[in-house]
Tab-separated table of C-alpha atoms in Angstrom:
chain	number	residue	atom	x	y	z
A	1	UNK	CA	0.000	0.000	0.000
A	2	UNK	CA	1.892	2.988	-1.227
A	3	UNK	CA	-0.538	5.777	0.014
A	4	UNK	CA	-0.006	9.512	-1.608
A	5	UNK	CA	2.635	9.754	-3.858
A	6	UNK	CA	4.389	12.890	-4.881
A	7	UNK	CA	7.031	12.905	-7.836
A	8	UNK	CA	9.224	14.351	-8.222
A	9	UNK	CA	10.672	14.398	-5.348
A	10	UNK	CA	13.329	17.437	-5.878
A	11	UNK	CA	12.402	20.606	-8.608
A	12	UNK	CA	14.938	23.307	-9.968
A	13	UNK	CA	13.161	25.349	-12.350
A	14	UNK	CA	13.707	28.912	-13.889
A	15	UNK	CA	11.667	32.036	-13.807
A	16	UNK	CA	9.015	31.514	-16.536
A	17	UNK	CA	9.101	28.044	-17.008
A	18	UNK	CA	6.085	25.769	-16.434
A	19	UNK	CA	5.885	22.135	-14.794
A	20	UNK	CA	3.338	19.517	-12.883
A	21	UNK	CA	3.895	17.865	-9.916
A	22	UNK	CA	2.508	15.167	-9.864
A	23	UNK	CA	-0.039	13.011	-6.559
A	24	UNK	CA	-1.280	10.120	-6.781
A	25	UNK	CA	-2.853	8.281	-3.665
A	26	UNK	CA	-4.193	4.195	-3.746
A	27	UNK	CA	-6.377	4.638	-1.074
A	28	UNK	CA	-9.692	5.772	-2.925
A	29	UNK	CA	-9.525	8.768	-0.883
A	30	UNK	CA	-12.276	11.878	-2.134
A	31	UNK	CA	-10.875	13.997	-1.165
A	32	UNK	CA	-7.684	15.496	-2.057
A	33	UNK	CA	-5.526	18.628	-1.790
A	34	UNK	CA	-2.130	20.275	-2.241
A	35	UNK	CA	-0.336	22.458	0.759
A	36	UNK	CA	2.869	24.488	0.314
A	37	UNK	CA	5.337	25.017	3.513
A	38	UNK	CA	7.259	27.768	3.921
A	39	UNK	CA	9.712	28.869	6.946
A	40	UNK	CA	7.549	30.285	9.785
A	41	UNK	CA	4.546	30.286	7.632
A	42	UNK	CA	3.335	26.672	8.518
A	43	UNK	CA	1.185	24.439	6.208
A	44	UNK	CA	-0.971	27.120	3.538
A	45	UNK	CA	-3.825	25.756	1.326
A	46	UNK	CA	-3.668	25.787	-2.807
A	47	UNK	CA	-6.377	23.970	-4.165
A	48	UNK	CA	-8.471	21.366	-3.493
A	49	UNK	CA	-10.843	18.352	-4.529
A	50	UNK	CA	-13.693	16.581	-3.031
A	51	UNK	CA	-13.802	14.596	-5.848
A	52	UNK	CA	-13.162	13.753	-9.599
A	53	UNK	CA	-14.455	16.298	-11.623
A	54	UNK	CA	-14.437	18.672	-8.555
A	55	UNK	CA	-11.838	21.401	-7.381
A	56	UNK	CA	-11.938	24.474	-5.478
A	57	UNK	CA	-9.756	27.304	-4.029
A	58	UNK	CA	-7.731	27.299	-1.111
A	59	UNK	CA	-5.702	30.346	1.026
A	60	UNK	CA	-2.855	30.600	-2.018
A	61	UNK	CA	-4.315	29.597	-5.441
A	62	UNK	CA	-2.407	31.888	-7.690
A	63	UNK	CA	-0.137	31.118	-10.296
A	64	UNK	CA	-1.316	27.465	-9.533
A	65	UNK	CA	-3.476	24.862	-11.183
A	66	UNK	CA	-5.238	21.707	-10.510
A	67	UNK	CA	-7.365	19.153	-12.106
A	68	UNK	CA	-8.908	15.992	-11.271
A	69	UNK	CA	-10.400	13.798	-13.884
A	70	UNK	CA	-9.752	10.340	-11.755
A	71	UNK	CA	-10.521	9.615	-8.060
A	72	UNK	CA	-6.760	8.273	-7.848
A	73	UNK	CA	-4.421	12.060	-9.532
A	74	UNK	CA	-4.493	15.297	-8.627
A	75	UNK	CA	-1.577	17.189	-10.484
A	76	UNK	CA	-0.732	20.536	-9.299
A	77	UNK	CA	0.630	22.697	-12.523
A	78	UNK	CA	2.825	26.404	-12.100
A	79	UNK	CA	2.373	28.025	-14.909
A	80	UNK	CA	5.317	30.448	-15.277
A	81	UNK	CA	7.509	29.916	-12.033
A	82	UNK	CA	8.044	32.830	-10.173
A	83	UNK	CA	10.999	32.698	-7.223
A	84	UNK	CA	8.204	33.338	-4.531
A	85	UNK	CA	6.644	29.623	-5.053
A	86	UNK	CA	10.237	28.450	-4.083
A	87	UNK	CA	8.671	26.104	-1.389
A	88	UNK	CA	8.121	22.208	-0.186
A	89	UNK	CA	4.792	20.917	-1.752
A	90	UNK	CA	2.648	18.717	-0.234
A	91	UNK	CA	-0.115	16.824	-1.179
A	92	UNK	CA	-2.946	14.965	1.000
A	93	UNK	CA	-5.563	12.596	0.772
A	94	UNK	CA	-8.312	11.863	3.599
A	95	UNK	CA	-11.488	9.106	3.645
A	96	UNK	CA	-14.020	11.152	4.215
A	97	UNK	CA	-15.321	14.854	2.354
A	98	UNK	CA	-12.053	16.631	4.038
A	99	UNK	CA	-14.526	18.464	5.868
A	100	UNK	CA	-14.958	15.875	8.787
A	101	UNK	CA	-12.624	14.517	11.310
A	102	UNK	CA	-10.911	12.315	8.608
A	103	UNK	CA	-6.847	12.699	9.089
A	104	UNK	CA	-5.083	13.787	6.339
A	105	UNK	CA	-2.374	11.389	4.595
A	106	UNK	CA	0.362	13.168	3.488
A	107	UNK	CA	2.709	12.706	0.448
A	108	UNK	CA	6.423	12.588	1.135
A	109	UNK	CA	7.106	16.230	-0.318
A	110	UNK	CA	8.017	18.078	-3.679
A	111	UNK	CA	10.822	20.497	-2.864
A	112	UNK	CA	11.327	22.944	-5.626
A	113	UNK	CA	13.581	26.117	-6.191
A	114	UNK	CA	12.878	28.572	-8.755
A	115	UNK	CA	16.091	30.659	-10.152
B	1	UNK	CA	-11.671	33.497	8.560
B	2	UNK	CA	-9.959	31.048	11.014
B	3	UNK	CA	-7.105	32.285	12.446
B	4	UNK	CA	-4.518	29.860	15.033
B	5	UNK	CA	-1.911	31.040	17.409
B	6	UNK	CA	0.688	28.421	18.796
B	7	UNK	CA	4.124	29.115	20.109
B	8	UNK	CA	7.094	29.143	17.798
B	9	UNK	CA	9.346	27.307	19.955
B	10	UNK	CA	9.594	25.102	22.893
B	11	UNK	CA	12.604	23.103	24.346
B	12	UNK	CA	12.014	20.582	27.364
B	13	UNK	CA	14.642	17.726	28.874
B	14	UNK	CA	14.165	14.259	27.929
B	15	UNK	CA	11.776	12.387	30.296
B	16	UNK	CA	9.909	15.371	30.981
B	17	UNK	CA	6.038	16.572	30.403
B	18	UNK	CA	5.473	19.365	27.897
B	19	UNK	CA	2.631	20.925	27.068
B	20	UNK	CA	2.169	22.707	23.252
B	21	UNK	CA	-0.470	25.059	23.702
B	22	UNK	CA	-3.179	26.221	20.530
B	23	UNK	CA	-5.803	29.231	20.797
B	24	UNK	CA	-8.047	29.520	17.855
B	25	UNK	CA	-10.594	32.155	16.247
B	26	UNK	CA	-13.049	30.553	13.872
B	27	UNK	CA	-16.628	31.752	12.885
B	28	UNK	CA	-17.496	28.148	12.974
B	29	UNK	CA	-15.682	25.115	14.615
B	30	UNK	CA	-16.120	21.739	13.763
B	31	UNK	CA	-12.509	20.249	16.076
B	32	UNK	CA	-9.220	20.524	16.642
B	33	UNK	CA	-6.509	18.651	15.301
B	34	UNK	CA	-2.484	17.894	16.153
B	35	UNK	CA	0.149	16.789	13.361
B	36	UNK	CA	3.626	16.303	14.020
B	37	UNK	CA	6.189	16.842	11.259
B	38	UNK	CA	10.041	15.836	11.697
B	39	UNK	CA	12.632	17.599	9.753
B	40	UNK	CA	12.219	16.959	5.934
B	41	UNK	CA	9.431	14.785	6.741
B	42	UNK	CA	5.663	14.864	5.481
B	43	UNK	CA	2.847	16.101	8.576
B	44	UNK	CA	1.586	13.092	10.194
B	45	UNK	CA	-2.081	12.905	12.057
B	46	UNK	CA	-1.482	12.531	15.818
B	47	UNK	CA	-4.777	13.298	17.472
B	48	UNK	CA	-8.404	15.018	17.187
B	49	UNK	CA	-10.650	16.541	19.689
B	50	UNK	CA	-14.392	17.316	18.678
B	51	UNK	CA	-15.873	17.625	21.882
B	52	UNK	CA	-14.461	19.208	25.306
B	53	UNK	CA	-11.667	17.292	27.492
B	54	UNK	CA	-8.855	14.686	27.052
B	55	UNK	CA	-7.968	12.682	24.512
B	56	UNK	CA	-5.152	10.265	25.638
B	57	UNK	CA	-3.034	7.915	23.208
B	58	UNK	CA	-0.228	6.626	24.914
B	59	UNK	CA	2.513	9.185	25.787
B	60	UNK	CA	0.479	11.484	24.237
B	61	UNK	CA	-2.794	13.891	25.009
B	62	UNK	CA	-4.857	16.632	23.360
B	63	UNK	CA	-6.802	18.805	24.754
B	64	UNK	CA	-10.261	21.043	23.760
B	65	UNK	CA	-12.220	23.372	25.872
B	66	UNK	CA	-14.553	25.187	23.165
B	67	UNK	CA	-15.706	28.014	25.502
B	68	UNK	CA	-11.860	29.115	26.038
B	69	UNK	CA	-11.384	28.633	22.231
B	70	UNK	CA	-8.276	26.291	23.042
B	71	UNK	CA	-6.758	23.349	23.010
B	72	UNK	CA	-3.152	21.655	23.960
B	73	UNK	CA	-0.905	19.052	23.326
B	74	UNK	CA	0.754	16.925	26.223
B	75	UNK	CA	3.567	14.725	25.488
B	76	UNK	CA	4.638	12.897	28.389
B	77	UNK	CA	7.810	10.732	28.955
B	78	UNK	CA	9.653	12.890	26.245
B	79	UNK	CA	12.037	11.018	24.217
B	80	UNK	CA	14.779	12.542	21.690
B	81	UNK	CA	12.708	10.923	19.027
B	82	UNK	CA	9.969	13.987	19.897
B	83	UNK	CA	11.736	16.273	18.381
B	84	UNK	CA	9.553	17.727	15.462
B	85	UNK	CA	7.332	20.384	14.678
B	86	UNK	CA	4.082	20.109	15.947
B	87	UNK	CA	0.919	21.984	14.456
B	88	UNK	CA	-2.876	22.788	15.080
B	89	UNK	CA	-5.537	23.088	12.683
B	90	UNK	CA	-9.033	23.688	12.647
B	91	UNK	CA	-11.854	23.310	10.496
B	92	UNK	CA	-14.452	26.604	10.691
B	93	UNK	CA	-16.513	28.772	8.861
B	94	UNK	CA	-19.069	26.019	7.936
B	95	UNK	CA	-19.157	22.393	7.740
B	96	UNK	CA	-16.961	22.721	4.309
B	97	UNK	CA	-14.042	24.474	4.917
B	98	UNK	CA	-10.750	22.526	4.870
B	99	UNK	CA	-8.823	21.936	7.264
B	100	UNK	CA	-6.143	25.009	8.278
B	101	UNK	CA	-3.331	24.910	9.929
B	102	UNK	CA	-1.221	26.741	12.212
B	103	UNK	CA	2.471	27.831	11.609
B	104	UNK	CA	3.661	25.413	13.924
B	105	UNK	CA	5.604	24.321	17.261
B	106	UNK	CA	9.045	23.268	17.004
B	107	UNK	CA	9.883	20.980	20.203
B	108	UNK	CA	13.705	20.788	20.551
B	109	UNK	CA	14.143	17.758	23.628
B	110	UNK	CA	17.650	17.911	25.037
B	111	UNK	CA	19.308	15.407	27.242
C-alpha cells in the first residue's frame, strides 16, 4: 500500500518556465488537496478536490493549477515559475469529504527552487 | 476566517512533560486537530478533539475546551525521538471548509 505519492521528489526550475507535480494516492480517498510550507509560515492551502471532476480554491491559489479527472491524480501545474513559489509541496488525501474529522495522509514532499 | 496562534518554539529535557499550547478564532468550529512533522518529513495525524476534554493515546494527550477557544498538546515521557514540529488546525466557517493549519511548534528535547 503505497498511500499519496508525490514525484518528483526534488524541482529546480527557472523564472518563466512551467511544470506539474505530480499526486497520486491508492487509497480511494475523495478527497484530495495540495499544501505548500514555507519557513515560519506553517502548512498554507492551494487547491483542493472533493472529488473527480471537482476542485476548489484554497488560502494561495495563484499562479497554480489543478485538475482531477480520476478519483486516484491530482496534479498541481505552475504556470510560469516565479521565485516566490520556491517552497516544499505537499499533497494529502483523507477518507471522508475533508470536511470531517478524517486525518489527512500526506505525500512525502516536492521540494522545488525557482532561479 | 480562522485564524490559530501556537508558540514558535519550545525546548524541554528528555523524560519530561510538555505541554504545546493552541488558541483559535473561527466563525465556525467543527474540532481541533495535532500533526507532528520531523525535519524533511511529510505532517503526520497525531490526534483530534471534537468535543471538550482529554484525549489520551499513549505518551500522548490533546486537549479542547470550546468556551476558552483552546486546546493543547501533552507529550509525556519525552524522548529525543519527539523532536519535530508540531501543528494545530481547525476546520471553521461552515461544515466545508478545509482543514487550516497553524504555523507550527518546534519541540527541541535535550538530554
Amino acid at each position: 500500500n503505497a498511500g499519496v505519492t508525490q514525484t518528483p521528489k526534488f524541482q529546480v526550475l527557472k523564472t518563466g518556465q512551467s511544470m506539474t507535480l505530480q499526486c497520486a494516492q491508492d487509497m480511494n480517498h475523495e478527497y484530495m488537496s495540495w499544501y505548500r510550507q514555507d519557513p515560519g509560515m506553517g502548512l498554507r492551502l492551494i487547491h483542493y478536490s472533493v472529488g473527480a471532476g471537482i476542485t476548489d480554491q484554497g488560502e494561495v491559489p495563484n499562479g497554480y493549477n489543478v485538475s482531477r479527472s480520476t478519483t486516484e491524480d491530482f496534479p498541481l501545474r505552475l504556470l510560469s515559475a516565479a521565485p516566490s513559489q520556491t517552497s516544499v509541496y505537499f499533497c494529502a488525501s483523507s477518507y471522508g469529504s475533508g470536511f470531517d474529522n478524517s486525518p489527512l495522509h500526506f505525500g512525502n514532499g516536492t521540494r522545488l527552487t525557482v532561479t | 476566517g480562522q485564524s490559530l496562534e501556537q508558540p514558535s518554539e519550545v525546548t524541554a529535557v528528555e523524560g519530561a512533560i510538555v505541554q504545546i499550547n493552541c488558541t483559535y478564532q473561527t466563525s465556525g468550529f467543527y474540532g481541533l486537530s495535532w500533526y507532528q512533522q520531523h525535519d524533511g518529513g511529510a505532517p503526520t495525524f497525531l490526534s483530534y478533539n471534537g468535543l471538550d476534554g482529554l484525549e489520551e493515546t499513549g505518551r500522548f494527550s490533546s486537549f479542547l475546551s470550546r468556551s476558552d477557544s483552546y486546546g493543547y498538546l501533552l507529550l509525556q515521557e519525552l524522548q529525543m525521538k519527539d523532536s519535530a514540529s508540531y501543528f494545530c488546525a481547525v476546520r471553521g466557517q461552515t461544515g466545508n471548509t478545509p482543514l487550516v493549519f497553524g504555523k507550527g511548534t518546534r519541540l527541541s528535547v535535550i538530554a
